[in-house]
CSV table of C-alpha atoms in Angstrom, one decimal:
chain,number,residue,atom,x,y,z
A,1,MET,CA,-8.9,-6.6,-13.0
A,2,SER,CA,-10.9,-4.0,-11.0
A,3,ILE,CA,-9.7,-2.5,-7.7
A,4,ALA,CA,-12.4,-4.5,-5.9
A,5,ASP,CA,-11.2,-7.7,-7.6
A,6,LYS,CA,-7.6,-7.0,-6.6
A,7,GLN,CA,-8.7,-6.4,-3.0
A,8,GLN,CA,-10.7,-9.7,-3.0
A,9,GLU,CA,-7.7,-11.5,-4.3
A,10,ILE,CA,-5.5,-10.3,-1.5
A,11,LEU,CA,-8.2,-11.3,1.1
A,12,GLU,CA,-8.3,-14.7,-0.4
A,13,GLU,CA,-4.6,-15.1,-0.4
A,14,LEU,CA,-4.4,-14.1,3.3
A,15,SER,CA,-7.1,-16.5,4.2
A,16,PHE,CA,-4.8,-19.4,3.2
A,17,PHE,CA,-2.6,-18.6,6.3
A,18,PRO,CA,-4.0,-19.9,9.5
A,19,ASP,CA,-2.0,-17.8,11.9
A,20,TRP,CA,-0.9,-14.2,12.1
A,21,GLN,CA,2.8,-15.0,12.0
A,22,GLU,CA,2.3,-16.6,8.6
A,23,ARG,CA,0.2,-13.7,7.4
A,24,TYR,CA,2.8,-11.2,8.4
A,25,GLU,CA,5.5,-13.2,6.6
A,26,TYR,CA,3.3,-13.1,3.5
A,27,VAL,CA,2.9,-9.3,3.8
A,28,ILE,CA,6.6,-8.8,4.3
A,29,GLY,CA,7.2,-10.9,1.2
A,30,LEU,CA,5.0,-8.6,-0.8
A,31,GLY,CA,7.1,-5.7,0.4
A,32,ARG,CA,10.2,-7.5,-0.7
A,33,LYS,CA,8.8,-7.9,-4.2
A,34,LEU,CA,8.2,-4.1,-4.6
A,35,PRO,CA,10.6,-2.6,-7.2
A,36,ALA,CA,13.5,-0.8,-5.6
A,37,MET,CA,13.1,2.9,-5.2
A,38,ALA,CA,16.1,4.9,-6.2
A,39,GLU,CA,17.8,6.6,-3.3
A,40,GLU,CA,17.4,10.0,-5.0
A,41,LEU,CA,13.6,9.6,-4.9
A,42,LYS,CA,13.7,9.1,-1.1
A,43,THR,CA,13.1,12.8,-0.4
A,44,ALA,CA,11.3,14.7,2.3
A,45,GLU,CA,8.6,15.6,-0.2
A,46,ARG,CA,7.8,11.9,-0.9
A,47,LEU,CA,7.7,10.9,2.8
A,48,ILE,CA,4.3,10.0,4.2
A,49,LYS,CA,4.0,12.3,7.2
A,50,GLY,CA,2.9,10.7,10.5
A,51,CYS,CA,4.1,7.2,10.0
A,52,GLN,CA,6.3,5.6,12.7
A,53,SER,CA,8.6,4.3,10.0
A,54,GLN,CA,9.9,6.2,7.0
A,55,VAL,CA,7.6,5.5,4.0
A,56,TRP,CA,8.3,7.2,0.6
A,57,LEU,CA,5.6,7.4,-2.1
A,58,GLU,CA,6.2,8.4,-5.7
A,59,ALA,CA,3.3,8.7,-8.1
A,60,ARG,CA,3.3,9.6,-11.8
A,61,SER,CA,0.7,9.7,-14.5
A,62,GLU,CA,1.3,7.4,-17.4
A,63,GLY,CA,-1.3,7.0,-20.1
A,64,GLY,CA,-4.1,8.4,-18.0
A,65,LYS,CA,-3.3,6.0,-15.1
A,66,VAL,CA,-1.5,6.5,-11.9
A,67,ARG,CA,1.7,4.5,-11.4
A,68,TYR,CA,3.0,4.2,-7.8
A,69,LEU,CA,6.4,3.4,-6.4
A,70,ALA,CA,6.9,3.0,-2.7
A,71,ASP,CA,9.5,2.1,-0.2
A,72,SER,CA,10.0,2.0,3.6
A,73,ASP,CA,12.8,1.5,6.1
A,74,SER,CA,10.7,-1.1,7.9
A,75,VAL,CA,9.9,-4.5,6.4
A,76,ILE,CA,6.4,-4.7,7.7
A,77,THR,CA,5.6,-1.2,6.7
A,78,LYS,CA,6.9,-1.9,3.2
A,79,GLY,CA,4.7,-4.9,3.1
A,80,MET,CA,1.7,-2.8,4.1
A,81,ILE,CA,2.3,-0.1,1.4
A,82,ALA,CA,2.8,-3.0,-1.1
A,83,LEU,CA,-0.8,-4.0,-0.5
A,84,PHE,CA,-2.0,-0.5,-1.5
A,85,VAL,CA,0.4,-0.4,-4.5
A,86,ARG,CA,-0.9,-3.7,-5.7
A,87,VAL,CA,-4.5,-2.5,-5.4
A,88,LEU,CA,-4.1,1.0,-6.8
A,89,ASP,CA,-1.2,0.9,-9.2
A,90,ASP,CA,-2.1,1.3,-12.9
A,91,GLU,CA,-5.6,2.6,-12.2
A,92,THR,CA,-7.2,5.8,-13.3
A,93,PRO,CA,-7.3,8.7,-10.9
A,94,ASP,CA,-11.1,8.6,-10.8
A,95,SER,CA,-11.1,4.9,-10.0
A,96,ILE,CA,-8.6,5.4,-7.2
A,97,LEU,CA,-10.5,8.4,-5.7
A,98,SER,CA,-13.8,6.4,-5.7
A,99,ALA,CA,-12.2,3.2,-4.3
A,100,ASP,CA,-13.4,1.9,-1.0
A,101,LEU,CA,-10.2,0.8,0.7
A,102,SER,CA,-11.9,-0.8,3.7
A,103,PHE,CA,-10.5,-4.1,2.5
A,104,ILE,CA,-7.6,-3.4,4.7
A,105,ASP,CA,-9.9,-3.7,7.7
A,106,LYS,CA,-11.0,-7.1,6.5
A,107,THR,CA,-7.4,-8.3,6.5
A,108,GLY,CA,-7.3,-8.1,10.3
A,109,LEU,CA,-3.9,-6.5,10.1
A,110,LYS,CA,-4.9,-3.5,12.2
A,111,GLU,CA,-5.9,-5.5,15.2
A,112,HIS,CA,-2.4,-7.1,15.3
A,113,LEU,CA,-0.4,-3.9,14.8
A,114,ALA,CA,0.7,-1.3,17.3
A,115,PRO,CA,-1.7,1.7,17.1
A,116,THR,CA,0.9,3.9,15.4
A,117,ARG,CA,1.4,1.3,12.6
A,118,ALA,CA,-2.3,0.8,12.3
A,119,ASN,CA,-2.7,4.5,11.8
A,120,ALA,CA,-0.1,4.4,9.1
A,121,LEU,CA,-2.4,2.3,7.0
A,122,ASN,CA,-4.9,5.2,6.9
A,123,LEU,CA,-2.2,7.7,6.2
A,124,MET,CA,-0.9,5.5,3.3
A,125,ALA,CA,-4.4,5.2,1.7
A,126,THR,CA,-5.0,9.0,2.2
A,127,GLN,CA,-1.7,9.9,0.6
A,128,MET,CA,-2.2,7.6,-2.4
A,129,LYS,CA,-5.7,9.1,-3.0
A,130,GLN,CA,-4.3,12.6,-2.6
A,131,ARG,CA,-1.7,11.9,-5.3
A,132,ALA,CA,-4.4,10.6,-7.6
A,133,LEU,CA,-6.4,13.7,-7.0
A,134,GLU,CA,-3.5,15.8,-8.2
A,135,PHE,CA,-3.5,13.9,-11.5
A,136,SER,CA,-7.3,14.1,-11.7
A,137,ALA,CA,-7.2,17.8,-11.5
A,138,ALA,CA,-4.4,18.1,-14.0
């Protein structure tokens, strides 16, 4: 499934929920499904700087694809990073770097978040692309 297909799938899933409370519960549920990040991986180097909550991002190259692991101390933020992990995990660095991540704008999440949390979405996407760039240059 392509990155665009995964984004479309998320948008379709969110469209099933008529109100924002239900959509937030769904996003929080996605965060709860993320594999647990070991405490020793929750280091300052893995923190996404500028987020209101603590968000840790680990990335590794596996068979030419980038594998992401993420966690947060906030349930909604963990759900938001889970959206990006779902879309970008197990993709090639070049696919990640060329991906248009504006799907997050189409979810409508930004309009219902505090400005600092909305900004965190951009920081997450940027950091995930930055990590892919490191593997692309390797």
